[in-house]
PDB file of C-alpha atoms and ligand atoms in Angstrom:
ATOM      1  CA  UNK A 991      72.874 -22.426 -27.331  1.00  0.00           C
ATOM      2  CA  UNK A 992      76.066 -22.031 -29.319  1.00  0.00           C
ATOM      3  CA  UNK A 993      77.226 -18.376 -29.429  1.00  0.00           C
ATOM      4  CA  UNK A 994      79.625 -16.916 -32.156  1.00  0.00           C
ATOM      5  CA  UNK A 995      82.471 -14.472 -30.458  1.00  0.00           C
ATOM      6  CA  UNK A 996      83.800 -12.707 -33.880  1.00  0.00           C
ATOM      7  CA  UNK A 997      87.315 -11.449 -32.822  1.00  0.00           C
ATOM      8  CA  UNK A 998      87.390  -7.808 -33.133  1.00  0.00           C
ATOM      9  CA  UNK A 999      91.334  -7.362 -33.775  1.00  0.00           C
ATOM     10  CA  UNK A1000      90.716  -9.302 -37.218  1.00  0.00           C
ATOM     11  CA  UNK A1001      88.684  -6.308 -38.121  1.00  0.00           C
ATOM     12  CA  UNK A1002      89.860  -3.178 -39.259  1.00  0.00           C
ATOM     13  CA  UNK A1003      91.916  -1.931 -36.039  1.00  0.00           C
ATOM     14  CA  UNK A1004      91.575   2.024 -37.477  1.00  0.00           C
ATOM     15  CA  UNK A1005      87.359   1.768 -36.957  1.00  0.00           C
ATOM     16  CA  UNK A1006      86.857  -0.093 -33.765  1.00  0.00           C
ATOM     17  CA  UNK A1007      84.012   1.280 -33.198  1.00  0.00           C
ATOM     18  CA  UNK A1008      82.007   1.067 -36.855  1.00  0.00           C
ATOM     19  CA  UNK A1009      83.202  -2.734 -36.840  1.00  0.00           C
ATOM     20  CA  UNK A1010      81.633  -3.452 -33.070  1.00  0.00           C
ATOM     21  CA  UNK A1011      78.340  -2.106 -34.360  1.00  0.00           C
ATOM     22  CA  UNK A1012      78.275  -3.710 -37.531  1.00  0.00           C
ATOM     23  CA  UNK A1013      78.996  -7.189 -35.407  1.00  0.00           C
ATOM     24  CA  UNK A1014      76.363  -6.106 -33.418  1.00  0.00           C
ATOM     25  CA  UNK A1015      73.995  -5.321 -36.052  1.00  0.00           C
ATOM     26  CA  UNK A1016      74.988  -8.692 -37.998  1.00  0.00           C
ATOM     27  CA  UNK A1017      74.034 -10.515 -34.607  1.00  0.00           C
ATOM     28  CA  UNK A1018      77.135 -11.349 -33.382  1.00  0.00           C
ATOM     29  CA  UNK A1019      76.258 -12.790 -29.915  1.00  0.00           C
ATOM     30  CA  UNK A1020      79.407 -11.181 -28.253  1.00  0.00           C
ATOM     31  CA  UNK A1021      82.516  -9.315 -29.155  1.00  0.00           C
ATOM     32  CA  UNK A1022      85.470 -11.015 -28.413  1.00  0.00           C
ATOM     33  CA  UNK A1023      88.458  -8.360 -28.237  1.00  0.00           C
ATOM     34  CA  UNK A1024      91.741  -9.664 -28.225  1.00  0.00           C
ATOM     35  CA  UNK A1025      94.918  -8.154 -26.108  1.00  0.00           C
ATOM     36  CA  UNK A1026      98.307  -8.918 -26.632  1.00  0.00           C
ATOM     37  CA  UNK A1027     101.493  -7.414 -25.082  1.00  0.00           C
ATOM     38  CA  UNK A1028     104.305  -8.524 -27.643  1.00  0.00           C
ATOM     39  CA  UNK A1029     105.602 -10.254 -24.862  1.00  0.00           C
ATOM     40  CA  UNK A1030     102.999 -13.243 -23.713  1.00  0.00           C
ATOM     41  CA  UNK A1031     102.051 -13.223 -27.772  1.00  0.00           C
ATOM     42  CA  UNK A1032     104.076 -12.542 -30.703  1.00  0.00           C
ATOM     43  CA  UNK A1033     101.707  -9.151 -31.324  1.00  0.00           C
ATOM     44  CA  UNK A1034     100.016  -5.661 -29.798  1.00  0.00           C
ATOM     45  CA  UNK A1035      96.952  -4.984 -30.488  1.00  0.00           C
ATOM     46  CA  UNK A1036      95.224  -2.665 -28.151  1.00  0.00           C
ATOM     47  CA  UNK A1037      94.248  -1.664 -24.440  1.00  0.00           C
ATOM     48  CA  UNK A1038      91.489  -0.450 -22.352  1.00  0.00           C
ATOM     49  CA  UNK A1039      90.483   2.789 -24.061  1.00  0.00           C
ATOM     50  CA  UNK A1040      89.765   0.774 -27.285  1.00  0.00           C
ATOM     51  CA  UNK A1041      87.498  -1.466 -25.153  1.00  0.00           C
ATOM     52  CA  UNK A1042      86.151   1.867 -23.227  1.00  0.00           C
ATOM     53  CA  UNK A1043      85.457   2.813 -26.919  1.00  0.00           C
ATOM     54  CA  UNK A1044      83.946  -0.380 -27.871  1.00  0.00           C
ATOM     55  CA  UNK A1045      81.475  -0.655 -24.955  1.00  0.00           C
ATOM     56  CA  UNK A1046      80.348   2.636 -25.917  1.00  0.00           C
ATOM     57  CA  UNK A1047      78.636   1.583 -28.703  1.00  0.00           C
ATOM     58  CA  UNK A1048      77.308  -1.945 -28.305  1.00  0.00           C
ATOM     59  CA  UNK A1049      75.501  -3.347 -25.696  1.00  0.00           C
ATOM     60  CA  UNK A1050      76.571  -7.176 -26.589  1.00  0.00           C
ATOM     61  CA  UNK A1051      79.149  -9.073 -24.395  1.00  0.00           C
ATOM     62  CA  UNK A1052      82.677  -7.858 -24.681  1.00  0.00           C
ATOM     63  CA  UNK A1053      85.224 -11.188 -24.054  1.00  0.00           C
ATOM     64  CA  UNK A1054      88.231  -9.759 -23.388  1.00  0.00           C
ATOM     65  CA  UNK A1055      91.040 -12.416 -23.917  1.00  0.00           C
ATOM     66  CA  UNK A1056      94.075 -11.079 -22.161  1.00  0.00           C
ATOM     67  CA  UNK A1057      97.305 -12.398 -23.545  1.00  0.00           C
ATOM     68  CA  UNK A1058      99.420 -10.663 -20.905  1.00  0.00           C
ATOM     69  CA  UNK A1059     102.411 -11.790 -19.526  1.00  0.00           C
ATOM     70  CA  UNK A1060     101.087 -10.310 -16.178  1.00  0.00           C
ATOM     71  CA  UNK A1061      96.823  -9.453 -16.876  1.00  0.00           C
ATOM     72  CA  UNK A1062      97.004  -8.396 -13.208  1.00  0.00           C
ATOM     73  CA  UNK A1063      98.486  -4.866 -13.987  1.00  0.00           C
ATOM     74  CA  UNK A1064      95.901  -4.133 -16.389  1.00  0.00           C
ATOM     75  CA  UNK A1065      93.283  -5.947 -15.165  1.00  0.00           C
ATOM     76  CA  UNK A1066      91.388  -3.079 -13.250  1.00  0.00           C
ATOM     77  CA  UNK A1067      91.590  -0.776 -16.302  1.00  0.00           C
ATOM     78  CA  UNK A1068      90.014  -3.793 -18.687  1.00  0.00           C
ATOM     79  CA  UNK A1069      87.449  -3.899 -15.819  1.00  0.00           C
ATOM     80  CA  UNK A1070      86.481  -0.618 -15.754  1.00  0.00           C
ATOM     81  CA  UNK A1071      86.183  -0.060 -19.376  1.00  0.00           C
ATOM     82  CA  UNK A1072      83.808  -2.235 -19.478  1.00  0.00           C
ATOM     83  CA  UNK A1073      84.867  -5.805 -20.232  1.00  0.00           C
ATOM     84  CA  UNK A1074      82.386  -8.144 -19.892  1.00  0.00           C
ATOM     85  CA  UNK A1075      84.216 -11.506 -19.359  1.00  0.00           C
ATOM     86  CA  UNK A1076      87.992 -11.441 -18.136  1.00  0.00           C
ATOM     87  CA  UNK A1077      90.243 -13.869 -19.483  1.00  0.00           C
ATOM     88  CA  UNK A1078      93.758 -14.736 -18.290  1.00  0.00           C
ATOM     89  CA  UNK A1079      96.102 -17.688 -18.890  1.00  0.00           C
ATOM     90  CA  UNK A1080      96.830 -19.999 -16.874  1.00  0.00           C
ATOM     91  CA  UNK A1081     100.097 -20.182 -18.558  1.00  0.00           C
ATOM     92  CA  UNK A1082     100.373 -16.098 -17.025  1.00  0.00           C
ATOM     93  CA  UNK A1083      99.276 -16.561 -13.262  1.00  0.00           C
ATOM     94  CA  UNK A1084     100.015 -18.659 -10.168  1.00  0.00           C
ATOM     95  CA  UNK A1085      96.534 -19.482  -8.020  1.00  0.00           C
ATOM     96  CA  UNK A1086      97.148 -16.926  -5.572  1.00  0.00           C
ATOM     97  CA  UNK A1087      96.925 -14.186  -8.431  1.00  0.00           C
ATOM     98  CA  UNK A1088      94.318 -15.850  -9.978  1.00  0.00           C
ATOM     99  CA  UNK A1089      92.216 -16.095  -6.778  1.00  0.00           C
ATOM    100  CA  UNK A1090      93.011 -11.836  -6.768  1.00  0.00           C
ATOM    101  CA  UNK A1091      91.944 -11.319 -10.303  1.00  0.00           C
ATOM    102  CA  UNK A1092      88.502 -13.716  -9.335  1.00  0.00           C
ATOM    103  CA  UNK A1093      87.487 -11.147  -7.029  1.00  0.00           C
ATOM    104  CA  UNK A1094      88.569  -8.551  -8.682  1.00  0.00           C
ATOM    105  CA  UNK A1095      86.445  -9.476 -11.291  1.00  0.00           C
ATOM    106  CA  UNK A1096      83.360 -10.220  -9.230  1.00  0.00           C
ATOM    107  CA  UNK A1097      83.807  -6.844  -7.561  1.00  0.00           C
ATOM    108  CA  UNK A1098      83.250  -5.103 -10.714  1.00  0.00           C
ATOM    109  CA  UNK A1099      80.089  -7.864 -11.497  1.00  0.00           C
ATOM    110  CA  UNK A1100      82.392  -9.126 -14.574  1.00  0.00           C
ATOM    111  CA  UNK A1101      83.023 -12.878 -15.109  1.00  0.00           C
ATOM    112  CA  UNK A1102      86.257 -14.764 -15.182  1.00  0.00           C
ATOM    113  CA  UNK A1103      87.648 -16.951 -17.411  1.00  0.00           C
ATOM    114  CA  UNK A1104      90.606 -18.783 -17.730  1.00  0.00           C
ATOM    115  CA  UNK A1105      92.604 -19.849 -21.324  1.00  0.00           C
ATOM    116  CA  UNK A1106      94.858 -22.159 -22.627  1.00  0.00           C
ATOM    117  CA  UNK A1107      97.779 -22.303 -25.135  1.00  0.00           C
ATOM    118  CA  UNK A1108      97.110 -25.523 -27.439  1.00  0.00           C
ATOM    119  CA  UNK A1109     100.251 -26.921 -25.400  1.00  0.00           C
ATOM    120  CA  UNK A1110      98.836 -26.408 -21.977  1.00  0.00           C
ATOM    121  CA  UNK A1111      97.145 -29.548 -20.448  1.00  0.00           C
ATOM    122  CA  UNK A1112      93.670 -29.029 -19.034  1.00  0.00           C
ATOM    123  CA  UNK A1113      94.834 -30.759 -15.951  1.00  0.00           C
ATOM    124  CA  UNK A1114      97.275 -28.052 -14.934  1.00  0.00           C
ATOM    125  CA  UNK A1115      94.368 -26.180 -14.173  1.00  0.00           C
ATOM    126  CA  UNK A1116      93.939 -25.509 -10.228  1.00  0.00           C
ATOM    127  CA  UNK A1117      90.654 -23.478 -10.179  1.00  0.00           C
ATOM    128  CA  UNK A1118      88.298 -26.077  -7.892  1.00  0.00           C
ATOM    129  CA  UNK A1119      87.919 -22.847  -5.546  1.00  0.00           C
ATOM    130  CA  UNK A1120      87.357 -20.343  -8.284  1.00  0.00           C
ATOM    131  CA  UNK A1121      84.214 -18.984 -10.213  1.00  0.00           C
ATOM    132  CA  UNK A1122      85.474 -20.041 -13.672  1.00  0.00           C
ATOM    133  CA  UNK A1123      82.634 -18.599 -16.261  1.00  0.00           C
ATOM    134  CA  UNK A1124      84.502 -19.507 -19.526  1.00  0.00           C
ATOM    135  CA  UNK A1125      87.335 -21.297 -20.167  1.00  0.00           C
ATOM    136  CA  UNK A1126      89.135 -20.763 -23.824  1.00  0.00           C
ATOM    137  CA  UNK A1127      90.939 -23.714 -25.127  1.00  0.00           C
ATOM    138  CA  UNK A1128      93.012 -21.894 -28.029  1.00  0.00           C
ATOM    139  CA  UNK A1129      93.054 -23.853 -30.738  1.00  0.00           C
ATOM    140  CA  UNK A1130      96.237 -21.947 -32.047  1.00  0.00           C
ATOM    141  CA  UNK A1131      99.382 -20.378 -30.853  1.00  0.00           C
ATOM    142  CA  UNK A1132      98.551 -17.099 -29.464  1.00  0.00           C
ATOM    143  CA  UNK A1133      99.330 -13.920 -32.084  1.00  0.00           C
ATOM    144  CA  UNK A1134      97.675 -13.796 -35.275  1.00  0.00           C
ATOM    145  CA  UNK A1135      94.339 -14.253 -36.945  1.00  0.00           C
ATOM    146  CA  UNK A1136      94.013 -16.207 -39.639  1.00  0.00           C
ATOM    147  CA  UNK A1137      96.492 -19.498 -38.564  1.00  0.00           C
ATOM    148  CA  UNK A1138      95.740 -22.986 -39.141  1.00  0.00           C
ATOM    149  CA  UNK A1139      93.237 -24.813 -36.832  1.00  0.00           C
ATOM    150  CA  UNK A1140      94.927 -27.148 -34.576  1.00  0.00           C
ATOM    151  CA  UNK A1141      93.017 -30.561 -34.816  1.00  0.00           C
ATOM    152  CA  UNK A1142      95.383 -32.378 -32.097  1.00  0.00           C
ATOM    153  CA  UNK A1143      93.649 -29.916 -29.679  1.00  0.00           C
ATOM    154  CA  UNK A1144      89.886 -31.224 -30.392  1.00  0.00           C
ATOM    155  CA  UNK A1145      90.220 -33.472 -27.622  1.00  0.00           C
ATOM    156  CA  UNK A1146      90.545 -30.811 -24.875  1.00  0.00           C
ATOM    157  CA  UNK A1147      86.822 -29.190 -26.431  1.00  0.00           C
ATOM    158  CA  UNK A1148      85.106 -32.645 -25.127  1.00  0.00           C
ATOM    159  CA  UNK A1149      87.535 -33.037 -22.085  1.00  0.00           C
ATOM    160  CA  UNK A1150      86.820 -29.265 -20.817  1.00  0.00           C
ATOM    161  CA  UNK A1151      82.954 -30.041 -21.361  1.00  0.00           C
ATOM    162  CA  UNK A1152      83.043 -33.140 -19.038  1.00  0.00           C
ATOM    163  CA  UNK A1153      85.392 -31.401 -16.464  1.00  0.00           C
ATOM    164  CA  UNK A1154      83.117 -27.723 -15.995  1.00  0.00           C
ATOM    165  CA  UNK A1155      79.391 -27.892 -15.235  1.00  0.00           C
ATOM    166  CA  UNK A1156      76.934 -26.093 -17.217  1.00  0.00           C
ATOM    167  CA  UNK A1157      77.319 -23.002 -15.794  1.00  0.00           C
ATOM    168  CA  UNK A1158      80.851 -22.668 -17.612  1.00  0.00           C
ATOM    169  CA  UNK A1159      81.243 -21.363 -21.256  1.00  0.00           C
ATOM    170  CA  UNK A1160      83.542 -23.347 -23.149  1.00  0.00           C
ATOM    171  CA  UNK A1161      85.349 -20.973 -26.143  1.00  0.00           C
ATOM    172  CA  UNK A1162      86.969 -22.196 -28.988  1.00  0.00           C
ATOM    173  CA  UNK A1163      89.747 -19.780 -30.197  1.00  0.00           C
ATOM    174  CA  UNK A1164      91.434 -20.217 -33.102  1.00  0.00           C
ATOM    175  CA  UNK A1165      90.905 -20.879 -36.963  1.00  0.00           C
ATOM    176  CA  UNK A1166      87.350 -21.794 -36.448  1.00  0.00           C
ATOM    177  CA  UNK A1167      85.122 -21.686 -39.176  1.00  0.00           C
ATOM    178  CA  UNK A1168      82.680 -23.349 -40.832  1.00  0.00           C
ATOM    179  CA  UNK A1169      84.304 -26.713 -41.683  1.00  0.00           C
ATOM    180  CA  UNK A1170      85.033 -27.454 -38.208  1.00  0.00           C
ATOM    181  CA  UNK A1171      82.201 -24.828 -36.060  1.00  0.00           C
ATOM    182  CA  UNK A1172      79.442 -27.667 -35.901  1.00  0.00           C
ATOM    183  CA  UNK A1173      81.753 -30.083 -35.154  1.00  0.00           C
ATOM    184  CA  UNK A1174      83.209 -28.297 -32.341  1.00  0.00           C
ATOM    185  CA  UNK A1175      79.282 -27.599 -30.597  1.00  0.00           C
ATOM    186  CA  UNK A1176      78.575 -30.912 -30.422  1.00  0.00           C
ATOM    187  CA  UNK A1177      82.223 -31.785 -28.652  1.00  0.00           C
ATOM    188  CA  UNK A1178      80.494 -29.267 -26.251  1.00  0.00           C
ATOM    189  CA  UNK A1179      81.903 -25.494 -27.137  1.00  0.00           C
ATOM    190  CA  UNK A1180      79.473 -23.413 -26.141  1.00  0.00           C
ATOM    191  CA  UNK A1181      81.269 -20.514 -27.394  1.00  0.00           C
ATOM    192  CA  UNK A1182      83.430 -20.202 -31.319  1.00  0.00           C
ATOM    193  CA  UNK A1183      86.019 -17.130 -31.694  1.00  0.00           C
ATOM    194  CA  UNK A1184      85.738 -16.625 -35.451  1.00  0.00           C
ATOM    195  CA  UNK A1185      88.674 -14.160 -36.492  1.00  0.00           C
ATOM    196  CA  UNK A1186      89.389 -14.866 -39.861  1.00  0.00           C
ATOM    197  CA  UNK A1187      86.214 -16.799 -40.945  1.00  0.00           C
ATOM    198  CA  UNK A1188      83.941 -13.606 -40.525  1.00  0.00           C
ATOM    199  CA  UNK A1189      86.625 -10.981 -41.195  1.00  0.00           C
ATOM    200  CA  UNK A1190      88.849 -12.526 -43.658  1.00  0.00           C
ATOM    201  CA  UNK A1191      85.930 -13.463 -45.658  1.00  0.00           C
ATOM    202  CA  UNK A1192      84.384 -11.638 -48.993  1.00  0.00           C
ATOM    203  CA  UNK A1193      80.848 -10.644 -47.500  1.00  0.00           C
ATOM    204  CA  UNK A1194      81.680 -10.725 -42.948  1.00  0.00           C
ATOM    205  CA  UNK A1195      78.207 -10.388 -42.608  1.00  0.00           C
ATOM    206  CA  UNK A1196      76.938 -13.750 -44.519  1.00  0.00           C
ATOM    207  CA  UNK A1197      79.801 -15.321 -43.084  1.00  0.00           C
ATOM    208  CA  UNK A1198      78.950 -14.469 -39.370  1.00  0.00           C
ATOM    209  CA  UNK A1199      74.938 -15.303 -40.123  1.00  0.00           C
ATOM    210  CA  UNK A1200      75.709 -18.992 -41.945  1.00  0.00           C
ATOM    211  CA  UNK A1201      78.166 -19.445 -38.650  1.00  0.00           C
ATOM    212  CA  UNK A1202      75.039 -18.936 -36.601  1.00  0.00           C
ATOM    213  CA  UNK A1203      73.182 -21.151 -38.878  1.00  0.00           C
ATOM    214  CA  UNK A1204      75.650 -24.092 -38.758  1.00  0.00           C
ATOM    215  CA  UNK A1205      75.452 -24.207 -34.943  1.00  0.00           C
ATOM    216  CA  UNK A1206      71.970 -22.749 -34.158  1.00  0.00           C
ATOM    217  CA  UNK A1207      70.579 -26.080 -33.514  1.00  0.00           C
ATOM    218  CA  UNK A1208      73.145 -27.742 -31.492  1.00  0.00           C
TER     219      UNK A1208
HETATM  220  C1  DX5 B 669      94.963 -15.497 -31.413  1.00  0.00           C
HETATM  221  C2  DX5 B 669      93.648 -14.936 -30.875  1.00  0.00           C
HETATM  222  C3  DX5 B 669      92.448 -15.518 -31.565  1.00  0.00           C
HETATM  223  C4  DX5 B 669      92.499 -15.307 -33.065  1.00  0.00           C
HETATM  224  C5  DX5 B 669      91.195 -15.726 -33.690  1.00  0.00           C
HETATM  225  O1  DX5 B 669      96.028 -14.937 -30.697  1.00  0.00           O
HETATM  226  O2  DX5 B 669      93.497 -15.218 -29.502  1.00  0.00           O
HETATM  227  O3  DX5 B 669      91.281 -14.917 -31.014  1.00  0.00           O
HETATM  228  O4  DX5 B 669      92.762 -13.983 -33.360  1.00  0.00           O
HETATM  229  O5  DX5 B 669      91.300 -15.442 -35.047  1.00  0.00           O
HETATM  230  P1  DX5 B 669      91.007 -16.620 -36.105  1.00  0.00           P
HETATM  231  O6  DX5 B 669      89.575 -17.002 -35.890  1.00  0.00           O
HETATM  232  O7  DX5 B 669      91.268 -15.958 -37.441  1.00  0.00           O
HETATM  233  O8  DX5 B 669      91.962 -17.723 -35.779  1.00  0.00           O
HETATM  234 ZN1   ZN B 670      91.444 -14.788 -28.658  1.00  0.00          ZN
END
């Protein structure tokens, strides 16, 4: 099953709430809620009282992609608001900190994931001893919605796929949409961010359900 992960900071940041209920109620299969630090990426969006807000009102996976230049001082907080799946770069941790946030994350009966800057080769990864739910090849630079989708990076979809067993969600993040979301399923992503392609579009809610559609069969 392929699931779509609308990114929430693509919506309108003054109604967090109203747009994580209308994803819900449009059948998004999770929320994915994007942090940056204006350090790690080239933008702030917001912290763990928006995603205490968000988890208030929908019950669907929150993916919390933490694009931090150092996730482990927040990480707790992101935890106990509620975050669902906890994402850090690997570009942002050594192992021994990522071994820390692992249990950190099991502790609060969360799952870990690790991303990756289109630049950052999947064999960098040192996780072997980890419990790696999701991993998130980006498919642009960290910072914005709405940038171009990076085709050199299509590879890395396929390569993840053989690399994690079936147990692992492999994300796509990063101008997905529906030229390129079937495509990507069946080079094994298990999981599309759509930003831009569900927000940025003239009706969000027909463009979330003919996402679902493209990919429903895969
Ligand atoms: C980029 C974020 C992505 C992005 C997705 O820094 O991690 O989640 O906002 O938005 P689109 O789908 O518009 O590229
Ligand atoms: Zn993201």
């Amino acid at each position: 099953m392929v699931r779509i992960a609308p990114s929430i900071a693509a919506g309108d940041n003054g109604n967090l709430s109203r747009e994580a209920l209308r994803l819900q109620e449009w059948g998004a299969d999770w929320i994915h809620v994007d942090i940056m630090d204006g350090s790690f990426a080239p933008n702030l969006t917001f912290g763990p009282a928006a995603v205490k807000a968000i988890r208030k009102v929908v019950k669907i996976p929150l993916d919390c992609h933490l694009m931090l230049s150092d996730p482990e001082i927040l990480s707790e907080k992101f935890l106990q608001a509620g975050g669902d799946f906890l994402t850090v770069h690997a570009e942002a941790v050594d192992h021994e900190k990522l071994v820390r946030l692992g249990k950190q994350t099991k502790q609060y009966g969360a799952k870990l994931g690790i991303a990756i800057k289109p630049a950052t080769k999947l064999e960098s990864l040192d996780v072997d001893d980890l419990d790696v739910s999701l991993v998130t090849v980006m498919t642009v630079n960290p910072g914005f919605s709405g940038q171009k989708f990076m085709p050199e990076v299509i590879p890395k979809v396929a390569k993840a796929r053989e690399m994690f067993g079936t147990q692992t969600e492999i994300e796509v993040d990063g101008g997905v949409d529906k030229s390129n979301a079937r495509m990507l399923s069946e080079k094994g992503a298990t999981v599309l961010v759509a930003g831009n392609s569900v927000f940025g579009q003239a009706d969000p809610e027909s463009a979330l359900k003919e996402l679902k559609t493209l990919v429903g069969d895969v």
